[in-house]
């Protein structure tokens, strides 16, 4: 298994500002994933972050809005830029040590006012 | 286009009885399937997985069944306990892409009544 520490756990931010979410894993993993869960909806993949290369973004998500860093095999950050109330969601990082299992951080509950 | 669907948004079951949560998918390239449980204010907790080469996987009270021809999987919880009350998500991945990225269903809220 993998233990993931994600912070902050929650934040309330002013529109137009940016928030950086950090994700620390207790073991080295090749791929890390960032998800968003909007109120009442499922988890939607934002991007896949591999160490040493640019993140791969899913349809509907762009690097300018959600820049990601992956400086090493145990750490990643996701920034939510120029926030609007529509960005209010739970943001989660995830790792997949193998194809048959995936683990999540506890999530960051973001409210934009 | 929702590739992974959980058509029942909620389910109520008496304690001690069986809970059956269903999930349908459309992409025949999916070859791994996972089930998660999520409590409010927590991240999803991995429960059980199954690969497409199997039709059943069991872990304690949790059993997942896969019907590839019907593109359907189900999670059985026996016996159900009040602590099982949570939102359950199924997720699917196409391993051939090598990225392990998962597509999630919309979730089913299970309530186990004492």
Coordinates of N, CA and C in Angstrom, one line a residue:
Chain A
X1 N 0.8 -1.2 0.0 CA 0.0 0.0 0.0 C 0.9 1.2 0.0
X2 N 0.3 2.4 -0.2 CA 1.0 3.7 -0.1 C 0.2 4.6 0.7
X3 N 0.9 5.4 1.5 CA 0.3 6.4 2.4 C 0.6 7.8 1.7
X4 N -0.5 8.5 1.5 CA -0.4 9.8 0.8 C -0.8 10.9 1.8
X5 N 0.0 11.9 1.9 CA -0.3 13.1 2.7 C -0.6 14.2 1.8
X6 N -1.8 14.8 1.9 CA -2.2 15.9 1.0 C -2.5 17.1 1.9
X7 N -2.1 18.3 1.5 CA -2.4 19.5 2.2 C -2.5 20.7 1.3
X8 N -3.3 21.7 1.6 CA -4.1 21.7 2.8 C -5.3 20.8 2.7
X9 N -6.0 20.5 3.8 CA -7.2 19.7 3.8 C -8.4 20.5 3.3
X10 N -8.3 21.7 3.6 CA -9.4 22.6 3.1 C -8.9 24.0 3.1
X11 N -9.6 24.8 2.2 CA -9.2 26.3 2.2 C -10.4 27.0 1.6
X12 N -10.5 28.2 2.0 CA -11.5 29.2 1.4 C -10.7 30.3 0.8
X13 N -10.9 30.5 -0.5 CA -10.0 31.4 -1.3 C -10.9 32.5 -2.0
X14 N -10.3 33.6 -2.2 CA -10.9 34.7 -2.9 C -10.8 34.4 -4.4
X15 N -11.8 34.8 -5.2 CA -11.7 34.6 -6.6 C -10.6 35.4 -7.2
X16 N -10.0 34.9 -8.2 CA -8.8 35.5 -8.8 C -7.5 35.2 -8.3
X17 N -7.5 34.5 -7.1 CA -6.2 34.1 -6.5 C -5.9 32.6 -6.9
X18 N -4.8 32.1 -6.5 CA -4.3 30.8 -6.8 C -4.1 30.0 -5.5
X19 N -4.2 28.7 -5.6 CA -3.9 27.8 -4.5 C -3.1 26.7 -5.0
X20 N -2.0 26.3 -4.2 CA -1.2 25.2 -4.5 C -1.5 24.1 -3.5
X21 N -1.8 22.9 -4.0 CA -2.1 21.7 -3.2 C -0.8 20.8 -3.3
X22 N -0.4 20.3 -2.2 CA 0.7 19.4 -2.1 C 0.4 18.0 -1.8
X23 N 1.1 17.1 -2.4 CA 0.8 15.7 -2.2 C 2.2 14.9 -2.0
X24 N 2.3 14.3 -0.9 CA 3.6 13.6 -0.5 C 3.2 12.1 -0.3
X25 N 4.0 11.3 -1.0 CA 3.8 9.8 -0.9 C 5.0 9.2 -0.1
X26 N 4.6 8.1 0.6 CA 5.7 7.5 1.5 C 6.6 6.5 0.7
X27 N 6.4 6.4 -0.6 CA 7.2 5.5 -1.4 C 7.3 6.1 -2.8
X28 N 8.3 5.6 -3.5 CA 8.5 6.2 -4.8 C 7.5 5.6 -5.8
X29 N 6.9 6.4 -6.6 CA 5.9 5.9 -7.6 C 6.2 6.6 -8.9
X30 N 6.0 5.9 -9.9 CA 6.2 6.6 -11.3 C 5.1 7.6 -11.6
X31 N 3.9 7.1 -11.4 CA 2.7 8.0 -11.9 C 1.9 8.5 -10.7
X32 N 1.6 9.8 -10.7 CA 0.7 10.3 -9.8 C -0.4 11.0 -10.6
X33 N -1.6 11.0 -10.0 CA -2.8 11.5 -10.7 C -3.5 12.5 -9.8
X34 N -4.0 13.5 -10.5 CA -4.8 14.5 -9.8 C -6.3 14.4 -10.3
X35 N -7.2 14.4 -9.3 CA -8.6 14.3 -9.6 C -9.4 15.5 -9.0
X36 N -10.5 15.7 -9.6 CA -11.4 16.7 -9.0 C -12.8 16.0 -8.8
X37 N -13.4 16.3 -7.7 CA -14.8 15.9 -7.4 C -15.6 17.1 -7.1
X38 N -16.4 17.5 -8.1 CA -17.3 18.6 -7.9 C -18.5 18.1 -7.1
X39 N -19.2 19.1 -6.4 CA -20.3 18.7 -5.5 C -21.3 17.8 -6.2
X40 N -21.6 16.6 -5.6 CA -22.6 15.7 -6.1 C -22.2 14.9 -7.3
X41 N -20.9 15.0 -7.7 CA -20.5 14.3 -8.9 C -19.4 13.3 -8.6
X42 N -18.9 12.6 -9.6 CA -17.9 11.6 -9.5 C -16.5 12.2 -9.5
X43 N -15.5 11.4 -9.4 CA -14.1 11.9 -9.5 C -13.8 12.0 -11.0
X44 N -13.2 13.1 -11.4 CA -12.8 13.4 -12.8 C -11.3 13.6 -12.8
X45 N -10.6 12.8 -13.7 CA -9.2 13.0 -13.8 C -8.8 14.3 -14.4
X46 N -7.9 15.0 -13.8 CA -7.4 16.3 -14.3 C -6.2 16.0 -15.2
X47 N -5.2 15.3 -14.6 CA -4.0 15.1 -15.3 C -3.2 14.0 -14.6
X48 N -2.3 13.4 -15.4 CA -1.3 12.4 -14.9 C 0.1 13.1 -14.9
X49 N 0.7 13.0 -13.7 CA 2.0 13.6 -13.5 C 3.1 12.6 -13.4
X50 N 4.0 12.6 -14.3 CA 5.2 11.7 -14.3 C 6.4 12.5 -14.0
X51 N 7.3 11.9 -13.2 CA 8.5 12.6 -12.8 C 9.4 12.8 -14.0
X52 N 9.9 14.0 -14.2 CA 10.8 14.3 -15.3 C 10.2 14.6 -16.6
X53 N 8.9 14.7 -16.7 CA 8.2 15.1 -17.9 C 7.0 16.0 -17.6
X54 N 6.5 16.6 -18.6 CA 5.3 17.4 -18.4 C 4.1 16.6 -18.1
X55 N 3.2 17.1 -17.4 CA 2.0 16.4 -17.0 C 1.1 16.3 -18.3
X56 N 0.4 15.2 -18.3 CA -0.6 14.9 -19.4 C -2.0 15.3 -18.9
X57 N -2.6 16.2 -19.6 CA -3.9 16.7 -19.2 C -5.1 16.0 -19.9
X58 N -6.2 15.8 -19.2 CA -7.4 15.3 -19.8 C -8.1 16.4 -20.5
X59 N -9.0 15.9 -21.4 CA -9.9 16.9 -22.1 C -10.6 17.8 -21.2
X60 N -10.6 19.0 -21.4 CA -11.3 20.0 -20.6 C -10.4 20.7 -19.5
X61 N -9.2 20.2 -19.4 CA -8.2 20.7 -18.4 C -7.0 21.2 -19.1
X62 N -6.5 22.4 -18.8 CA -5.3 22.9 -19.4 C -4.2 23.3 -18.4
X63 N -3.0 23.4 -18.9 CA -1.9 23.6 -18.0 C -1.9 25.0 -17.4
X64 N -2.4 26.0 -18.1 CA -2.4 27.3 -17.6 C -3.3 27.5 -16.4
X65 N -4.4 26.7 -16.4 CA -5.3 26.7 -15.3 C -4.9 25.8 -14.1
X66 N -4.3 24.7 -14.4 CA -3.9 23.7 -13.4 C -2.5 23.3 -13.6
X67 N -1.5 24.2 -13.4 CA -0.1 23.8 -13.5 C 0.2 22.7 -12.5
X68 N 1.0 21.8 -12.9 CA 1.4 20.7 -12.0 C 3.0 20.6 -12.0
X69 N 3.5 20.3 -10.8 CA 4.9 20.0 -10.7 C 5.1 18.6 -10.2
X70 N 6.2 18.0 -10.6 CA 6.5 16.6 -10.2 C 8.1 16.6 -10.1
X71 N 8.6 17.2 -9.0 CA 10.1 17.3 -8.9 C 10.8 16.0 -8.6
X72 N 10.1 15.0 -8.0 CA 10.7 13.8 -7.7 C 9.7 12.7 -7.6
X73 N 10.1 11.5 -7.2 CA 9.2 10.3 -7.3 C 8.2 10.2 -6.1
X74 N 8.3 11.1 -5.2 CA 7.4 11.1 -4.0 C 6.6 12.3 -3.8
X75 N 6.6 13.3 -4.7 CA 6.0 14.5 -4.4 C 5.4 15.2 -5.7
X76 N 4.3 15.8 -5.5 CA 3.7 16.6 -6.6 C 2.9 17.7 -6.1
X77 N 2.7 18.7 -6.9 CA 1.8 19.8 -6.5 C 0.9 20.1 -7.7
X78 N -0.3 20.5 -7.3 CA -1.3 21.0 -8.3 C -1.7 22.4 -7.9
X79 N -1.6 23.3 -8.8 CA -2.1 24.7 -8.6 C -3.4 25.0 -9.3
X80 N -4.3 25.5 -8.6 CA -5.6 26.0 -9.2 C -5.4 27.5 -9.4
X81 N -5.3 27.9 -10.6 CA -5.0 29.3 -10.9 C -6.2 30.2 -11.2
X82 N -6.1 31.5 -10.8 CA -7.1 32.4 -11.2 C -8.5 31.9 -10.9
X83 N -8.7 31.5 -9.6 CA -9.9 30.8 -9.2 C -11.2 31.5 -9.4
X84 N -12.2 30.8 -9.7 CA -13.6 31.3 -9.7 C -14.5 30.4 -8.9
X85 N -15.7 30.8 -8.5 CA -16.5 29.9 -7.7 C -16.7 28.5 -8.3
X86 N -16.7 28.4 -9.7 CA -16.8 27.1 -10.3 C -15.7 26.1 -10.0
X87 N -14.6 26.6 -9.5 CA -13.5 25.8 -9.1 C -13.7 25.1 -7.7
X88 N -14.7 25.5 -7.0 CA -15.0 24.9 -5.7 C -15.3 23.4 -5.9
X89 N -14.4 22.6 -5.3 CA -14.4 21.2 -5.5 C -13.6 20.6 -4.4
X90 N -13.6 19.2 -4.4 CA -12.6 18.5 -3.7 C -11.5 18.1 -4.7
X91 N -10.3 18.3 -4.4 CA -9.2 17.9 -5.3 C -8.4 16.8 -4.6
X92 N -8.1 15.7 -5.3 CA -7.5 14.6 -4.7 C -6.3 14.1 -5.6
X93 N -5.2 13.7 -4.9 CA -4.1 13.1 -5.6 C -4.2 11.6 -5.4
X94 N -3.6 10.9 -6.3 CA -3.7 9.4 -6.3 C -2.4 8.8 -6.9
X95 N -2.1 7.6 -6.4 CA -1.0 6.9 -6.9 C -1.4 5.5 -7.2
X96 N -0.8 4.8 -8.2 CA -1.1 3.5 -8.5 C 0.2 2.6 -8.5
X97 N 0.5 2.0 -7.4 CA 1.7 1.2 -7.3 C 1.7 0.0 -8.3
X98 N 0.5 -0.4 -8.6 CA 0.3 -1.5 -9.6 C -1.0 -1.2 -10.3
X99 N -1.3 -2.0 -11.3 CA -2.5 -1.8 -12.0 C -3.7 -2.2 -11.2
X100 N -3.6 -3.0 -10.2 CA -4.7 -3.6 -9.5 C -5.1 -2.8 -8.3
X101 N -4.4 -1.7 -8.0 CA -4.7 -0.9 -6.8 C -4.3 0.5 -7.0
X102 N -5.1 1.4 -6.4 CA -4.8 2.8 -6.4 C -5.2 3.4 -5.1
X103 N -4.4 4.4 -4.6 CA -4.6 5.0 -3.3 C -4.7 6.5 -3.5
X104 N -5.5 7.0 -2.5 CA -5.8 8.5 -2.6 C -5.4 9.2 -1.3
X105 N -5.0 10.5 -1.5 CA -4.9 11.3 -0.4 C -6.3 11.6 0.2
X106 N -6.3 12.4 1.3 CA -7.6 12.6 2.0 C -8.4 13.7 1.3
X107 N -7.7 14.4 0.3 CA -8.5 15.4 -0.4 C -8.3 16.8 0.1
X108 N -8.5 17.8 -0.8 CA -8.4 19.2 -0.4 C -9.8 19.8 -0.8
X109 N -10.5 20.2 0.2 CA -11.8 20.8 -0.1 C -11.6 22.3 -0.3
X110 N -11.8 22.8 -1.5 CA -11.6 24.2 -1.9 C -13.0 24.9 -2.1
X111 N -13.1 26.0 -1.4 CA -14.2 26.9 -1.6 C -13.8 28.2 -2.1
X112 N -14.3 28.7 -3.2 CA -13.9 29.9 -3.8 C -15.1 30.9 -3.6
X113 N -14.7 32.0 -3.0 CA -15.8 33.0 -2.7 C -15.6 34.3 -3.4
Chain B
X1 N -19.8 11.7 -22.5 CA -19.9 10.3 -22.6 C -19.4 9.6 -21.3
X2 N -20.4 9.0 -20.6 CA -20.0 8.4 -19.3 C -19.6 6.9 -19.6
X3 N -18.4 6.7 -19.5 CA -17.9 5.3 -19.8 C -18.1 4.3 -18.7
X4 N -18.3 4.8 -17.5 CA -18.5 4.0 -16.3 C -19.8 4.5 -15.6
X5 N -20.8 3.7 -15.5 CA -22.0 4.2 -14.9 C -22.5 3.4 -13.7
X6 N -22.9 4.1 -12.7 CA -23.6 3.4 -11.6 C -25.0 4.0 -11.6
X7 N -25.9 3.2 -12.0 CA -27.3 3.8 -12.2 C -28.1 3.9 -11.0
X8 N -27.7 3.4 -9.9 CA -28.4 3.5 -8.6 C -27.7 4.5 -7.8
X9 N -28.3 5.7 -7.6 CA -27.6 6.7 -6.8 C -27.6 6.4 -5.3
X10 N -28.6 5.5 -4.8 CA -28.6 5.2 -3.4 C -29.2 3.8 -3.2
X11 N -28.9 3.2 -2.1 CA -29.3 1.9 -1.7 C -29.4 1.8 -0.2
X12 N -30.5 1.2 0.3 CA -30.7 1.0 1.7 C -30.8 -0.5 2.0
X13 N -30.1 -1.0 3.0 CA -30.1 -2.4 3.3 C -30.1 -2.6 4.8
X14 N -30.8 -3.6 5.2 CA -30.8 -3.9 6.7 C -29.5 -4.6 7.1
X15 N -29.1 -4.3 8.3 CA -27.8 -4.8 8.8 C -27.9 -6.4 8.8
X16 N -26.8 -7.0 8.4 CA -26.8 -8.5 8.3 C -27.2 -9.0 6.9
X17 N -27.8 -8.2 6.1 CA -28.3 -8.7 4.8 C -27.2 -8.4 3.8
X18 N -27.4 -8.8 2.5 CA -26.4 -8.6 1.5 C -26.7 -7.2 0.8
X19 N -25.6 -6.5 0.5 CA -25.7 -5.3 -0.3 C -25.1 -5.6 -1.6
X20 N -25.8 -5.2 -2.7 CA -25.3 -5.5 -4.0 C -25.2 -4.1 -4.8
X21 N -24.0 -3.7 -5.1 CA -23.8 -2.5 -5.8 C -23.4 -2.8 -7.3
X22 N -24.0 -2.1 -8.2 CA -23.8 -2.4 -9.6 C -23.1 -1.3 -10.4
X23 N -22.4 -1.8 -11.4 CA -21.7 -0.8 -12.2 C -21.6 -1.4 -13.7
X24 N -21.9 -0.5 -14.6 CA -21.8 -0.9 -16.1 C -20.8 0.0 -16.8
X25 N -20.2 -0.6 -17.8 CA -19.2 0.2 -18.5 C -19.4 0.0 -20.0
X26 N -18.8 0.9 -20.8 CA -19.0 0.8 -22.3 C -17.7 0.5 -23.0
X27 N -16.6 0.7 -22.4 CA -15.3 0.6 -23.2 C -14.8 -0.9 -23.0
X28 N -14.8 -1.6 -24.1 CA -14.3 -3.0 -24.0 C -12.8 -3.1 -23.8
X29 N -12.1 -2.0 -23.9 CA -10.7 -2.0 -23.6 C -10.3 -2.0 -22.1
X30 N -11.3 -1.7 -21.3 CA -11.0 -1.7 -19.8 C -10.6 -3.1 -19.4
X31 N -9.5 -3.2 -18.7 CA -9.1 -4.5 -18.2 C -8.8 -4.6 -16.7
X32 N -9.0 -3.5 -16.0 CA -8.9 -3.6 -14.6 C -10.1 -2.8 -14.0
X33 N -10.6 -3.3 -12.9 CA -11.8 -2.6 -12.3 C -11.5 -2.6 -10.8
X34 N -11.8 -1.4 -10.2 CA -11.6 -1.2 -8.8 C -12.9 -0.7 -8.1
X35 N -13.1 -1.1 -6.9 CA -14.2 -0.5 -6.1 C -13.6 0.3 -4.9
X36 N -14.2 1.4 -4.6 CA -13.8 2.3 -3.6 C -15.0 2.6 -2.7
X37 N -14.6 2.9 -1.4 CA -15.6 3.4 -0.5 C -15.1 4.8 -0.1
X38 N -16.1 5.7 0.1 CA -15.7 7.1 0.4 C -16.7 7.6 1.5
X39 N -16.0 8.0 2.6 CA -16.8 8.7 3.7 C -16.7 10.2 3.4
X40 N -17.6 11.0 4.0 CA -17.5 12.4 3.8 C -16.2 13.0 4.4
X41 N -15.6 13.9 3.8 CA -14.4 14.6 4.2 C -13.2 13.7 4.3
X42 N -13.3 12.6 3.6 CA -12.1 11.7 3.5 C -11.9 11.3 2.0
X43 N -10.6 10.9 1.7 CA -10.4 10.4 0.4 C -10.9 9.0 0.2
X44 N -11.1 8.6 -1.1 CA -11.6 7.2 -1.3 C -10.7 6.2 -0.8
X45 N -11.2 5.1 -0.3 CA -10.5 4.0 0.3 C -10.6 2.8 -0.6
X46 N -9.5 2.3 -1.1 CA -9.5 1.1 -2.0 C -10.1 -0.1 -1.3
X47 N -11.0 -0.8 -1.9 CA -11.7 -2.0 -1.3 C -11.2 -3.3 -2.0
X48 N -11.4 -3.4 -3.3 CA -11.1 -4.6 -4.0 C -11.0 -4.3 -5.5
X49 N -10.3 -5.2 -6.2 CA -10.1 -5.0 -7.6 C -10.4 -6.4 -8.3
X50 N -10.5 -6.3 -9.6 CA -10.6 -7.5 -10.4 C -10.1 -7.2 -11.8
X51 N -9.3 -8.1 -12.3 CA -8.8 -8.0 -13.7 C -9.8 -8.7 -14.7
X52 N -9.7 -8.3 -15.9 CA -10.7 -8.8 -16.9 C -10.5 -10.3 -17.2
X53 N -9.4 -10.9 -16.7 CA -9.2 -12.3 -17.0 C -10.0 -13.2 -15.9
X54 N -10.5 -12.5 -14.9 CA -11.3 -13.2 -13.9 C -12.7 -12.8 -14.0
X55 N -13.6 -13.7 -13.3 CA -15.0 -13.3 -13.2 C -15.4 -13.1 -11.8
X56 N -14.5 -13.3 -10.8 CA -14.8 -13.2 -9.4 C -13.6 -13.0 -8.6
X57 N -13.7 -12.1 -7.6 CA -12.6 -11.9 -6.7 C -13.2 -11.6 -5.3
X58 N -12.6 -12.3 -4.3 CA -13.3 -12.3 -3.0 C -12.2 -11.8 -2.0
X59 N -12.6 -11.0 -1.0 CA -11.8 -10.5 0.0 C -12.6 -10.3 1.3
X60 N -12.7 -11.3 2.1 CA -13.5 -11.2 3.3 C -15.0 -11.0 3.0
X61 N -15.6 -9.9 3.5 CA -17.0 -9.7 3.3 C -17.3 -9.2 1.9
X62 N -16.3 -8.8 1.1 CA -16.4 -8.2 -0.2 C -16.1 -9.1 -1.3
X63 N -17.0 -9.2 -2.3 CA -16.8 -10.0 -3.5 C -17.2 -9.2 -4.7
X64 N -16.3 -9.2 -5.7 CA -16.7 -8.5 -6.9 C -16.8 -9.5 -8.0
X65 N -17.9 -9.3 -8.8 CA -18.2 -10.2 -9.9 C -18.1 -9.4 -11.2
X66 N -17.5 -10.0 -12.2 CA -17.4 -9.3 -13.5 C -18.0 -10.2 -14.6
X67 N -18.9 -9.5 -15.4 CA -19.5 -10.2 -16.5 C -19.1 -9.4 -17.7
X68 N -18.1 -9.9 -18.4 CA -17.5 -9.1 -19.5 C -18.4 -9.0 -20.7
X69 N -19.2 -10.0 -21.0 CA -20.1 -10.0 -22.1 C -21.2 -9.0 -21.9
X70 N -21.6 -8.8 -20.7 CA -22.6 -7.7 -20.4 C -22.0 -6.4 -20.0
X71 N -20.6 -6.4 -19.9 CA -19.9 -5.1 -19.5 C -20.5 -4.6 -18.2
X72 N -20.5 -5.5 -17.2 CA -21.2 -5.3 -16.0 C -20.4 -5.9 -14.8
X73 N -20.2 -5.1 -13.7 CA -19.6 -5.7 -12.5 C -20.5 -5.3 -11.3
X74 N -20.3 -6.1 -10.3 CA -21.1 -5.8 -9.1 C -20.2 -6.1 -7.9
X75 N -20.5 -5.4 -6.8 CA -19.9 -5.6 -5.5 C -20.9 -6.1 -4.5
X76 N -20.6 -7.2 -3.9 CA -21.4 -7.8 -2.9 C -20.8 -7.7 -1.6
X77 N -21.6 -7.2 -0.6 CA -21.1 -7.1 0.8 C -22.0 -7.9 1.7
X78 N -21.3 -9.0 2.3 CA -22.1 -9.9 3.1 C -21.3 -10.2 4.4
X79 N -21.8 -10.1 5.6 CA -23.1 -9.4 5.8 C -22.8 -7.9 5.9
X80 N -23.8 -7.1 5.6 CA -23.7 -5.7 5.6 C -23.7 -5.2 7.1
X81 N -22.9 -4.2 7.3 CA -22.7 -3.6 8.7 C -23.0 -2.1 8.6
X82 N -23.4 -1.5 9.7 CA -23.7 0.0 9.7 C -22.4 0.8 9.3
X83 N -21.2 0.3 9.6 CA -20.0 1.0 9.2 C -19.8 0.9 7.8
X84 N -20.5 0.1 7.0 CA -20.4 0.1 5.6 C -21.1 1.3 4.9
X85 N -21.9 2.0 5.7 CA -22.6 3.1 5.1 C -21.6 4.2 4.6
X86 N -21.6 4.4 3.3 CA -20.7 5.3 2.6 C -21.1 5.4 1.1
X87 N -20.4 6.2 0.4 CA -20.6 6.2 -1.1 C -19.6 5.3 -1.7
X88 N -20.0 4.4 -2.6 CA -19.2 3.5 -3.3 C -19.0 3.8 -4.7
X89 N -17.8 3.8 -5.2 CA -17.4 4.1 -6.5 C -16.8 2.9 -7.2
X90 N -17.2 2.6 -8.4 CA -16.4 1.7 -9.2 C -15.6 2.5 -10.2
X91 N -14.5 1.9 -10.6 CA -13.5 2.6 -11.5 C -13.0 1.6 -12.5
X92 N -12.6 2.0 -13.7 CA -12.1 1.1 -14.7 C -10.9 1.7 -15.4
X93 N -10.0 0.9 -15.8 CA -8.8 1.3 -16.5 C -8.5 0.4 -17.6
X94 N -7.9 1.1 -18.7 CA -7.4 0.3 -19.8 C -5.9 0.2 -19.7
X95 N -5.4 -1.0 -19.3 CA -4.0 -1.1 -19.0 C -3.1 -1.0 -20.1
X96 N -3.6 -1.3 -21.3 CA -2.8 -1.2 -22.5 C -2.2 0.1 -22.7
X97 N -2.8 1.2 -22.2 CA -2.2 2.5 -22.3 C -1.0 2.7 -21.5
X98 N -0.8 1.8 -20.5 CA 0.3 1.9 -19.6 C 0.3 3.0 -18.6
X99 N -0.8 3.7 -18.5 CA -0.8 4.9 -17.6 C -1.5 4.6 -16.3
X100 N -2.3 3.5 -16.2 CA -3.0 3.1 -15.0 C -4.1 4.2 -14.7
X101 N -4.5 5.0 -15.5 CA -5.5 6.0 -15.1 C -6.8 5.4 -15.1
X102 N -7.6 5.8 -14.1 CA -8.9 5.2 -13.9 C -10.1 6.2 -14.2
X103 N -11.1 5.6 -14.8 CA -12.4 6.4 -15.0 C -13.4 5.9 -13.9
X104 N -14.0 6.9 -13.2 CA -14.9 6.6 -12.1 C -16.3 6.7 -12.5
X105 N -17.1 5.8 -11.9 CA -18.6 6.0 -11.9 C -19.0 7.1 -11.0
X106 N -20.3 7.3 -11.0 CA -20.9 8.5 -10.3 C -21.2 8.2 -8.8
X107 N -21.0 6.9 -8.5 CA -21.2 6.5 -7.1 C -22.6 6.1 -6.7
X108 N -22.6 5.2 -5.7 CA -23.9 4.8 -5.1 C -23.8 5.0 -3.6
X109 N -24.7 5.7 -3.0 CA -24.7 5.9 -1.6 C -25.4 4.7 -0.9
X110 N -24.6 4.0 -0.1 CA -25.2 2.8 0.6 C -25.5 3.2 2.1
X111 N -26.7 2.9 2.5 CA -27.0 3.1 3.9 C -27.4 1.7 4.5
X112 N -26.7 1.3 5.5 CA -27.0 0.1 6.2 C -27.7 0.4 7.5
X113 N -28.9 -0.1 7.6 CA -29.8 0.2 8.7 C -29.7 -0.8 9.8
X114 N -29.5 -0.3 11.0 CA -29.3 -1.1 12.2 C -30.6 -1.7 12.6

